[in-house]
Tab-separated table of N, CA, C and O in Angstrom:
chain	number	residue	atom	x	y	z
A	11	GLN	N	118.770	91.067	108.033
A	11	GLN	CA	119.903	90.586	107.262
A	11	GLN	C	121.193	91.012	107.950
A	11	GLN	O	121.422	92.183	108.195
A	12	VAL	N	122.021	90.041	108.264
A	12	VAL	CA	123.277	90.326	108.942
A	12	VAL	C	124.264	90.937	107.950
A	12	VAL	O	124.444	90.438	106.839
A	13	GLN	N	124.881	92.015	108.371
A	13	GLN	CA	125.907	92.648	107.551
A	13	GLN	C	127.066	93.104	108.402
A	13	GLN	O	126.881	93.653	109.488
A	14	LEU	N	128.252	92.867	107.896
A	14	LEU	CA	129.478	93.395	108.468
A	14	LEU	C	130.196	94.090	107.330
A	14	LEU	O	130.522	93.456	106.322
A	15	VAL	N	130.447	95.376	107.489
A	15	VAL	CA	131.050	96.153	106.412
A	15	VAL	C	132.324	96.818	106.915
A	15	VAL	O	132.274	97.677	107.807
A	16	GLU	N	133.454	96.411	106.354
A	16	GLU	CA	134.736	96.968	106.761
A	16	GLU	C	135.085	98.206	105.928
A	16	GLU	O	134.644	98.344	104.787
A	17	SER	N	135.893	99.050	106.527
A	17	SER	CA	136.442	100.203	105.830
A	17	SER	C	137.739	100.607	106.513
A	17	SER	O	138.045	100.124	107.614
A	18	GLY	N	138.498	101.473	105.859
A	18	GLY	CA	139.704	102.010	106.467
A	18	GLY	C	141.012	101.426	105.974
A	18	GLY	O	142.088	101.871	106.398
A	19	GLY	N	140.939	100.445	105.090
A	19	GLY	CA	142.171	99.895	104.553
A	19	GLY	C	142.869	100.887	103.642
A	19	GLY	O	142.327	101.934	103.297
A	20	GLY	N	144.094	100.560	103.259
A	20	GLY	CA	144.848	101.434	102.373
A	20	GLY	C	146.281	101.018	102.286
A	20	GLY	O	146.655	99.919	102.721
A	21	SER	N	147.101	101.922	101.746
A	21	SER	CA	148.526	101.672	101.581
A	21	SER	C	149.311	102.641	102.433
A	21	SER	O	149.061	103.852	102.389
A	22	VAL	N	150.239	102.106	103.210
A	22	VAL	CA	151.084	102.936	104.068
A	22	VAL	C	152.506	102.400	104.017
A	22	VAL	O	152.737	101.254	103.619
A	23	GLN	N	153.429	103.223	104.475
A	23	GLN	CA	154.808	102.773	104.595
A	23	GLN	C	155.019	102.113	105.952
A	23	GLN	O	154.261	102.351	106.905
A	24	ALA	N	156.040	101.297	106.014
A	24	ALA	CA	156.371	100.632	107.269
A	24	ALA	C	156.547	101.670	108.369
A	24	ALA	O	157.138	102.736	108.149
A	25	GLY	N	156.020	101.344	109.537
A	25	GLY	CA	156.057	102.265	110.652
A	25	GLY	C	154.816	103.137	110.756
A	25	GLY	O	154.614	103.808	111.781
A	26	GLY	N	154.010	103.129	109.730
A	26	GLY	CA	152.800	103.935	109.709
A	26	GLY	C	151.649	103.286	110.451
A	26	GLY	O	151.821	102.261	111.131
A	27	PHE	N	150.479	103.885	110.324
A	27	PHE	CA	149.326	103.385	111.042
A	27	PHE	C	148.071	103.481	110.177
A	27	PHE	O	147.991	104.286	109.237
A	28	LEU	N	147.112	102.635	110.521
A	28	LEU	CA	145.788	102.645	109.907
A	28	LEU	C	144.766	102.267	110.964
A	28	LEU	O	145.100	101.563	111.936
A	29	ARG	N	143.542	102.701	110.763
A	29	ARG	CA	142.443	102.312	111.647
A	29	ARG	C	141.348	101.699	110.797
A	29	ARG	O	140.763	102.368	109.942
A	30	LEU	N	141.078	100.441	111.067
A	30	LEU	CA	140.006	99.746	110.358
A	30	LEU	C	138.715	99.861	111.154
A	30	LEU	O	138.737	99.826	112.387
A	31	SER	N	137.618	99.978	110.428
A	31	SER	CA	136.301	100.030	111.054
A	31	SER	C	135.422	98.936	110.471
A	31	SER	O	135.582	98.539	109.318
A	32	CYS	N	134.496	98.473	111.286
A	32	CYS	CA	133.537	97.464	110.849
A	32	CYS	C	132.169	97.841	111.405
A	32	CYS	O	131.996	97.902	112.620
A	33	GLU	N	131.244	98.105	110.515
A	33	GLU	CA	129.881	98.419	110.937
A	33	GLU	C	129.055	97.142	110.909
A	33	GLU	O	128.979	96.466	109.874
A	34	ALA	N	128.436	96.825	112.044
A	34	ALA	CA	127.640	95.609	112.171
A	34	ALA	C	126.162	95.953	112.211
A	34	ALA	O	125.762	96.909	112.875
A	35	SER	N	125.356	95.162	111.522
A	35	SER	CA	123.911	95.376	111.545
A	35	SER	C	123.194	94.053	111.315
A	35	SER	O	123.771	93.095	110.813
A	36	GLY	N	121.926	94.023	111.740
A	36	GLY	CA	121.099	92.853	111.485
A	36	GLY	C	121.159	91.771	112.537
A	36	GLY	O	120.506	90.720	112.385
A	37	PHE	N	121.911	91.984	113.586
A	37	PHE	CA	121.939	91.001	114.661
A	37	PHE	C	122.373	91.704	115.944
A	37	PHE	O	122.973	92.769	115.924
A	38	ASP	N	122.034	91.086	117.049
A	38	ASP	CA	122.415	91.607	118.348
A	38	ASP	C	123.773	91.026	118.705
A	38	ASP	O	123.880	89.856	119.107
A	39	TYR	N	124.820	91.815	118.526
A	39	TYR	CA	126.175	91.296	118.691
A	39	TYR	C	126.619	91.175	120.152
A	39	TYR	O	127.714	90.709	120.428
A	40	ARG	N	125.746	91.592	121.067
A	40	ARG	CA	126.084	91.369	122.469
A	40	ARG	C	126.087	89.860	122.712
A	40	ARG	O	125.164	89.159	122.350
A	41	GLY	N	127.115	89.373	123.292
A	41	GLY	CA	127.232	87.944	123.495
A	41	GLY	C	128.018	87.249	122.404
A	41	GLY	O	128.290	86.062	122.493
A	42	TYR	N	128.360	87.991	121.365
A	42	TYR	CA	129.162	87.444	120.290
A	42	TYR	C	130.636	87.737	120.527
A	42	TYR	O	130.997	88.751	121.124
A	43	CYS	N	131.471	86.875	120.008
A	43	CYS	CA	132.870	87.208	119.827
A	43	CYS	C	132.953	88.019	118.535
A	43	CYS	O	132.414	87.600	117.498
A	44	MET	N	133.610	89.156	118.603
A	44	MET	CA	133.820	90.007	117.431
A	44	MET	C	135.321	90.028	117.167
A	44	MET	O	136.108	90.280	118.087
A	45	GLY	N	135.707	89.757	115.934
A	45	GLY	CA	137.132	89.633	115.680
A	45	GLY	C	137.571	90.190	114.339
A	45	GLY	O	136.766	90.500	113.464
A	46	TRP	N	138.870	90.345	114.245
A	46	TRP	CA	139.532	90.717	112.998
A	46	TRP	C	140.444	89.579	112.583
A	46	TRP	O	141.215	89.058	113.390
A	47	PHE	N	140.353	89.226	111.315
A	47	PHE	CA	141.192	88.204	110.724
A	47	PHE	C	141.863	88.791	109.495
A	47	PHE	O	141.432	89.815	108.976
A	48	ARG	N	142.919	88.138	109.037
A	48	ARG	CA	143.576	88.620	107.824
A	48	ARG	C	144.053	87.439	106.988
A	48	ARG	O	144.303	86.350	107.507
A	49	GLN	N	144.169	87.699	105.704
A	49	GLN	CA	144.644	86.666	104.796
A	49	GLN	C	145.569	87.294	103.770
A	49	GLN	O	145.157	88.163	102.997
A	50	ALA	N	146.819	86.852	103.792
A	50	ALA	CA	147.811	87.308	102.829
A	50	ALA	C	147.799	86.357	101.630
A	50	ALA	O	147.381	85.206	101.742
A	51	PRO	N	148.262	86.820	100.470
A	51	PRO	CA	148.276	85.959	99.276
A	51	PRO	C	149.038	84.662	99.530
A	51	PRO	O	150.157	84.682	100.047
A	52	GLY	N	148.409	83.551	99.210
A	52	GLY	CA	149.051	82.256	99.354
A	52	GLY	C	149.101	81.715	100.765
A	52	GLY	O	149.716	80.673	101.010
A	53	LYS	N	148.466	82.423	101.689
A	53	LYS	CA	148.484	81.986	103.087
A	53	LYS	C	147.070	81.750	103.593
A	53	LYS	O	146.095	82.240	103.022
A	54	GLU	N	146.977	81.010	104.688
A	54	GLU	CA	145.677	80.763	105.298
A	54	GLU	C	145.221	82.012	106.070
A	54	GLU	O	146.035	82.827	106.510
A	55	ARG	N	143.899	82.083	106.225
A	55	ARG	CA	143.363	83.175	107.021
A	55	ARG	C	143.767	82.971	108.480
A	55	ARG	O	143.700	81.856	109.006
A	56	GLU	N	144.165	84.047	109.128
A	56	GLU	CA	144.613	83.945	110.515
A	56	GLU	C	143.938	85.003	111.380
A	56	GLU	O	143.600	86.086	110.918
A	57	GLY	N	143.761	84.644	112.641
A	57	GLY	CA	143.160	85.566	113.589
A	57	GLY	C	144.149	86.627	114.022
A	57	GLY	O	145.323	86.331	114.267
A	58	VAL	N	143.684	87.849	114.122
A	58	VAL	CA	144.515	88.975	114.527
A	58	VAL	C	144.145	89.434	115.931
A	58	VAL	O	145.007	89.566	116.796
A	59	ALA	N	142.859	89.684	116.150
A	59	ALA	CA	142.397	90.160	117.448
A	59	ALA	C	140.909	89.873	117.577
A	59	ALA	O	140.196	89.801	116.577
A	60	ALA	N	140.456	89.722	118.819
A	60	ALA	CA	139.037	89.491	119.058
A	60	ALA	C	138.667	90.070	120.411
A	60	ALA	O	139.533	90.271	121.269
A	61	LEU	N	137.382	90.340	120.561
A	61	LEU	CA	136.916	90.809	121.860
A	61	LEU	C	135.527	90.256	122.144
A	61	LEU	O	134.818	89.793	121.264
A	62	TYR	N	135.170	90.341	123.417
A	62	TYR	CA	133.877	89.862	123.879
A	62	TYR	C	133.320	90.843	124.899
A	62	TYR	O	134.074	91.468	125.644
A	63	GLY	N	132.023	90.984	124.895
A	63	GLY	CA	131.376	91.801	125.911
A	63	GLY	C	131.715	93.273	125.818
A	63	GLY	O	131.850	93.940	126.850
A	64	GLY	N	131.812	93.753	124.589
A	64	GLY	CA	132.094	95.173	124.425
A	64	GLY	C	133.519	95.551	124.750
A	64	GLY	O	133.842	96.736	124.851
A	65	GLY	N	134.370	94.547	124.935
A	65	GLY	CA	135.766	94.833	125.214
A	65	GLY	C	136.224	94.400	126.592
A	65	GLY	O	137.359	94.669	126.976
A	66	ILE	N	135.332	93.741	127.325
A	66	ILE	CA	135.724	93.246	128.649
A	66	ILE	C	136.881	92.261	128.516
A	66	ILE	O	137.819	92.255	129.318
A	67	LEU	N	136.797	91.429	127.505
A	67	LEU	CA	137.858	90.467	127.223
A	67	LEU	C	138.411	90.753	125.834
A	67	LEU	O	137.647	90.934	124.893
A	68	LYS	N	139.727	90.780	125.723
A	68	LYS	CA	140.381	91.017	124.440
A	68	LYS	C	141.470	89.979	124.211
A	68	LYS	O	142.127	89.542	125.160
A	69	TYR	N	141.637	89.615	122.962
A	69	TYR	CA	142.603	88.593	122.594
A	69	TYR	C	143.403	89.094	121.392
A	69	TYR	O	142.834	89.696	120.475
A	70	TYR	N	144.702	88.833	121.408
A	70	TYR	CA	145.564	89.279	120.320
A	70	TYR	C	146.493	88.154	119.880
A	70	TYR	O	146.966	87.364	120.696
A	71	ALA	N	146.763	88.115	118.587
A	71	ALA	CA	147.806	87.232	118.092
A	71	ALA	C	149.159	87.769	118.552
A	71	ALA	O	149.344	88.986	118.682
A	72	ASP	N	150.085	86.874	118.800
A	72	ASP	CA	151.408	87.290	119.277
A	72	ASP	C	152.063	88.264	118.305
A	72	ASP	O	152.788	89.174	118.723
A	73	SER	N	151.812	88.103	117.033
A	73	SER	CA	152.470	88.925	116.021
A	73	SER	C	152.033	90.383	116.041
A	73	SER	O	152.710	91.232	115.465
A	74	VAL	N	150.919	90.682	116.711
A	74	VAL	CA	150.419	92.063	116.703
A	74	VAL	C	150.333	92.666	118.102
A	74	VAL	O	149.995	93.850	118.236
A	75	LYS	N	150.625	91.883	119.120
A	75	LYS	CA	150.551	92.399	120.488
A	75	LYS	C	151.438	93.621	120.642
A	75	LYS	O	152.583	93.630	120.213
A	76	GLY	N	150.894	94.645	121.281
A	76	GLY	CA	151.644	95.866	121.499
A	76	GLY	C	151.582	96.830	120.336
A	76	GLY	O	151.996	97.991	120.466
A	77	ARG	N	151.084	96.393	119.190
A	77	ARG	CA	150.986	97.270	118.017
A	77	ARG	C	149.533	97.514	117.602
A	77	ARG	O	149.200	98.600	117.133
A	78	PHE	N	148.692	96.514	117.748
A	78	PHE	CA	147.293	96.626	117.346
A	78	PHE	C	146.393	96.694	118.567
A	78	PHE	O	146.679	96.070	119.589
A	79	THR	N	145.290	97.423	118.436
A	79	THR	CA	144.306	97.521	119.508
A	79	THR	C	142.911	97.335	118.931
A	79	THR	O	142.534	98.046	117.996
A	80	ILE	N	142.178	96.398	119.494
A	80	ILE	CA	140.792	96.180	119.074
A	80	ILE	C	139.868	96.864	120.058
A	80	ILE	O	140.125	96.880	121.268
A	81	SER	N	138.801	97.457	119.541
A	81	SER	CA	137.843	98.137	120.406
A	81	SER	C	136.471	98.104	119.760
A	81	SER	O	136.328	97.777	118.574
A	82	GLN	N	135.480	98.460	120.544
A	82	GLN	CA	134.097	98.409	120.070
A	82	GLN	C	133.343	99.621	120.590
A	82	GLN	O	133.520	100.031	121.739
A	83	ASP	N	132.506	100.182	119.752
A	83	ASP	CA	131.637	101.285	120.136
A	83	ASP	C	130.211	100.769	120.045
A	83	ASP	O	129.659	100.647	118.947
A	84	ASN	N	129.633	100.449	121.188
A	84	ASN	CA	128.297	99.859	121.184
A	84	ASN	C	127.247	100.827	120.658
A	84	ASN	O	126.272	100.423	120.025
A	85	ALA	N	127.433	102.100	120.919
A	85	ALA	CA	126.449	103.093	120.467
A	85	ALA	C	126.399	103.163	118.946
A	85	ALA	O	125.350	103.447	118.358
A	86	LYS	N	127.536	102.908	118.308
A	86	LYS	CA	127.609	102.990	116.854
A	86	LYS	C	127.565	101.620	116.182
A	86	LYS	O	127.672	101.527	114.961
A	87	ASN	N	127.442	100.569	116.989
A	87	ASN	CA	127.486	99.211	116.426
A	87	ASN	C	128.725	99.007	115.581
A	87	ASN	O	128.668	98.443	114.474
A	88	ALA	N	129.850	99.475	116.075
A	88	ALA	CA	131.071	99.435	115.278
A	88	ALA	C	132.207	98.751	116.013
A	88	ALA	O	132.330	98.847	117.243
A	89	LEU	N	133.021	98.068	115.247
A	89	LEU	CA	134.231	97.418	115.739
A	89	LEU	C	135.418	98.080	115.054
A	89	LEU	O	135.332	98.415	113.869
A	90	TYR	N	136.489	98.270	115.803
A	90	TYR	CA	137.651	98.954	115.252
A	90	TYR	C	138.921	98.132	115.458
A	90	TYR	O	139.007	97.308	116.366
A	91	LEU	N	139.896	98.389	114.611
A	91	LEU	CA	141.241	97.842	114.795
A	91	LEU	C	142.236	98.958	114.510
A	91	LEU	O	142.401	99.360	113.351
A	92	GLN	N	142.832	99.458	115.559
A	92	GLN	CA	143.886	100.457	115.422
A	92	GLN	C	145.198	99.726	115.209
A	92	GLN	O	145.601	98.916	116.050
A	93	MET	N	145.845	99.991	114.093
A	93	MET	CA	147.086	99.296	113.745
A	93	MET	C	148.226	100.307	113.685
A	93	MET	O	148.227	101.187	112.825
A	94	ASN	N	149.166	100.182	114.611
A	94	ASN	CA	150.323	101.070	114.668
A	94	ASN	C	151.592	100.285	114.336
A	94	ASN	O	151.594	99.056	114.358
A	95	SER	N	152.646	101.020	114.048
A	95	SER	CA	153.950	100.405	113.749
A	95	SER	C	153.800	99.283	112.734
A	95	SER	O	154.304	98.167	112.928
A	96	LEU	N	153.135	99.583	111.663
A	96	LEU	CA	152.844	98.554	110.668
A	96	LEU	C	154.113	98.053	109.991
A	96	LEU	O	155.074	98.816	109.787
A	97	LYS	N	154.095	96.781	109.668
A	97	LYS	CA	155.227	96.120	109.025
A	97	LYS	C	154.783	95.548	107.678
A	97	LYS	O	153.593	95.268	107.492
A	98	PRO	N	155.706	95.344	106.767
A	98	PRO	CA	155.329	94.748	105.472
A	98	PRO	C	154.606	93.415	105.627
A	98	PRO	O	153.711	93.105	104.827
A	99	GLU	N	154.951	92.657	106.650
A	99	GLU	CA	154.294	91.362	106.858
A	99	GLU	C	152.852	91.489	107.349
A	99	GLU	O	152.139	90.495	107.458
A	100	ASP	N	152.415	92.703	107.636
A	100	ASP	CA	151.004	92.928	107.982
A	100	ASP	C	150.137	93.071	106.733
A	100	ASP	O	148.906	93.149	106.831
A	101	THR	N	150.760	93.103	105.571
A	101	THR	CA	150.015	93.225	104.328
A	101	THR	C	149.083	92.038	104.136
A	101	THR	O	149.514	90.883	104.184
A	102	ALA	N	147.800	92.333	103.947
A	102	ALA	CA	146.795	91.276	103.812
A	102	ALA	C	145.436	91.919	103.571
A	102	ALA	O	145.284	93.137	103.703
A	103	VAL	N	144.470	91.078	103.261
A	103	VAL	CA	143.073	91.500	103.300
A	103	VAL	C	142.577	91.237	104.717
A	103	VAL	O	142.740	90.129	105.248
A	104	TYR	N	142.001	92.251	105.320
A	104	TYR	CA	141.525	92.151	106.701
A	104	TYR	C	140.008	92.006	106.711
A	104	TYR	O	139.296	92.758	106.033
A	105	TYR	N	139.542	91.043	107.501
A	105	TYR	CA	138.131	90.731	107.589
A	105	TYR	C	137.617	90.929	109.010
A	105	TYR	O	138.268	90.550	109.980
A	106	CYS	N	136.433	91.472	109.096
A	106	CYS	CA	135.702	91.556	110.350
A	106	CYS	C	134.814	90.323	110.454
A	106	CYS	O	134.256	89.875	109.444
A	107	ALA	N	134.675	89.765	111.651
A	107	ALA	CA	133.879	88.557	111.811
A	107	ALA	C	133.170	88.560	113.159
A	107	ALA	O	133.629	89.193	114.111
A	108	ALA	N	132.069	87.820	113.209
A	108	ALA	CA	131.294	87.692	114.451
A	108	ALA	C	130.841	86.255	114.618
A	108	ALA	O	130.486	85.588	113.647
A	109	GLY	N	130.831	85.792	115.869
A	109	GLY	CA	130.401	84.430	116.110
A	109	GLY	C	129.981	84.205	117.546
A	109	GLY	O	130.479	84.879	118.443
A	110	LEU	N	129.077	83.261	117.745
A	110	LEU	CA	128.655	82.857	119.085
A	110	LEU	C	129.557	81.710	119.505
A	110	LEU	O	129.389	80.589	119.065
A	111	SER	N	130.512	82.019	120.356
A	111	SER	CA	131.477	81.003	120.746
A	111	SER	C	130.889	80.032	121.759
A	111	SER	O	130.184	80.435	122.681
A	112	THR	N	131.169	78.752	121.569
A	112	THR	CA	130.782	77.731	122.540
A	112	THR	C	131.915	77.462	123.521
A	112	THR	O	131.781	76.648	124.421
A	113	ARG	N	133.004	78.163	123.316
A	113	ARG	CA	134.141	78.011	124.227
A	113	ARG	C	134.035	79.066	125.323
A	113	ARG	O	133.183	79.936	125.276
A	114	SER	N	134.940	79.000	126.257
A	114	SER	CA	134.952	79.986	127.343
A	114	SER	C	135.799	81.194	126.970
A	114	SER	O	136.091	82.028	127.819
A	115	TYR	N	136.178	81.273	125.702
A	115	TYR	CA	136.998	82.381	125.236
A	115	TYR	C	136.702	82.596	123.760
A	115	TYR	O	136.024	81.785	123.116
A	116	CYS	N	137.211	83.685	123.231
A	116	CYS	CA	137.086	83.960	121.792
A	116	CYS	C	138.345	83.459	121.103
A	116	CYS	O	139.434	83.985	121.361
A	117	SER	N	138.180	82.478	120.260
A	117	SER	CA	139.333	81.873	119.610
A	117	SER	C	139.806	82.698	118.417
A	117	SER	O	138.994	83.223	117.652
A	118	LEU	N	141.108	82.779	118.270
A	118	LEU	CA	141.682	83.359	117.050
A	118	LEU	C	142.146	82.249	116.119
A	118	LEU	O	142.573	82.506	115.000
A	119	ARG	N	142.052	81.028	116.594
A	119	ARG	CA	142.534	79.875	115.826
A	119	ARG	C	141.421	79.170	115.056
A	119	ARG	O	141.604	78.762	113.914
A	120	PHE	N	140.260	79.036	115.685
A	120	PHE	CA	139.174	78.269	115.086
A	120	PHE	C	138.235	79.195	114.326
A	120	PHE	O	137.265	79.732	114.862
A	121	ILE	N	138.539	79.364	113.047
A	121	ILE	CA	137.774	80.283	112.221
A	121	ILE	C	136.325	79.864	112.126
A	121	ILE	O	135.431	80.703	111.989
A	122	GLY	N	136.065	78.567	112.244
A	122	GLY	CA	134.698	78.069	112.173
A	122	GLY	C	133.801	78.554	113.285
A	122	GLY	O	132.576	78.435	113.190
A	123	ASP	N	134.389	79.115	114.329
A	123	ASP	CA	133.585	79.671	115.422
A	123	ASP	C	132.855	80.932	114.982
A	123	ASP	O	131.939	81.380	115.662
A	124	TYR	N	133.276	81.518	113.881
A	124	TYR	CA	132.720	82.794	113.434
A	124	TYR	C	131.739	82.565	112.284
A	124	TYR	O	132.091	82.007	111.248
A	125	ASN	N	130.498	82.993	112.498
A	125	ASN	CA	129.429	82.718	111.549
A	125	ASN	C	129.271	83.797	110.479
A	125	ASN	O	128.829	83.520	109.377
A	126	TYR	N	129.594	85.016	110.841
A	126	TYR	CA	129.360	86.138	109.953
A	126	TYR	C	130.679	86.812	109.598
A	126	TYR	O	131.534	87.008	110.459
A	127	TRP	N	130.802	87.177	108.322
A	127	TRP	CA	132.032	87.763	107.819
A	127	TRP	C	131.745	88.969	106.934
A	127	TRP	O	130.735	88.991	106.211
A	128	GLY	N	132.641	89.940	106.994
A	128	GLY	CA	132.578	91.055	106.069
A	128	GLY	C	133.253	90.692	104.759
A	128	GLY	O	133.767	89.581	104.587
A	129	GLN	N	133.282	91.653	103.847
A	129	GLN	CA	133.835	91.407	102.521
A	129	GLN	C	135.347	91.601	102.475
A	129	GLN	O	135.993	91.176	101.516
A	130	GLY	N	135.890	92.228	103.488
A	130	GLY	CA	137.332	92.424	103.570
A	130	GLY	C	137.779	93.786	103.070
A	130	GLY	O	137.129	94.401	102.228
A	131	THR	N	138.903	94.240	103.612
A	131	THR	CA	139.510	95.493	103.181
A	131	THR	C	141.019	95.280	103.085
A	131	THR	O	141.621	94.662	103.960
A	132	GLN	N	141.611	95.783	102.012
A	132	GLN	CA	143.022	95.548	101.735
A	132	GLN	C	143.909	96.492	102.539
A	132	GLN	O	143.677	97.708	102.562
A	133	VAL	N	144.922	95.939	103.168
A	133	VAL	CA	145.962	96.716	103.838
A	133	VAL	C	147.296	96.350	103.194
A	133	VAL	O	147.661	95.181	103.142
A	134	THR	N	147.995	97.357	102.713
A	134	THR	CA	149.288	97.137	102.072
A	134	THR	C	150.336	97.999	102.762
A	134	THR	O	150.169	99.214	102.868
A	135	VAL	N	151.391	97.363	103.248
A	135	VAL	CA	152.461	98.063	103.942
A	135	VAL	C	153.740	97.889	103.137
A	135	VAL	O	154.202	96.774	102.918
A	136	SER	N	154.316	98.998	102.707
A	136	SER	CA	155.531	98.951	101.902
A	136	SER	C	156.748	99.264	102.758
A	136	SER	O	156.675	100.028	103.721
A	137	SER	N	157.862	98.674	102.377
A	137	SER	CA	159.094	98.857	103.162
A	137	SER	C	159.859	100.084	102.702
A	137	SER	O	159.565	100.679	101.673
């Protein structure tokens, strides 16, 4: 049974930091695109960051470049998102996702590329 379980969300003030974790089980994620997405109230879900091959390739949304870092610990079957310099506009529910991409890259735009999703973890940034 495939499971993605996120943790690490919370409430912080602007300028603060959080580290999200995602524990993956039930599938061999090697060869998968592993990504973080977020959805704010009233907005569509959007891609934040993704990686492939244990971190050989990494992709970031322009809005988080230089502030967020995605990484993977293969020994722990875990995916992480280090979020620094948080802004109120980063407030959202953050989801971990995995998918077998048919493209030559891991898309942050085509959510349908991702087959497996976690339940989400809330991140709230106050000004």
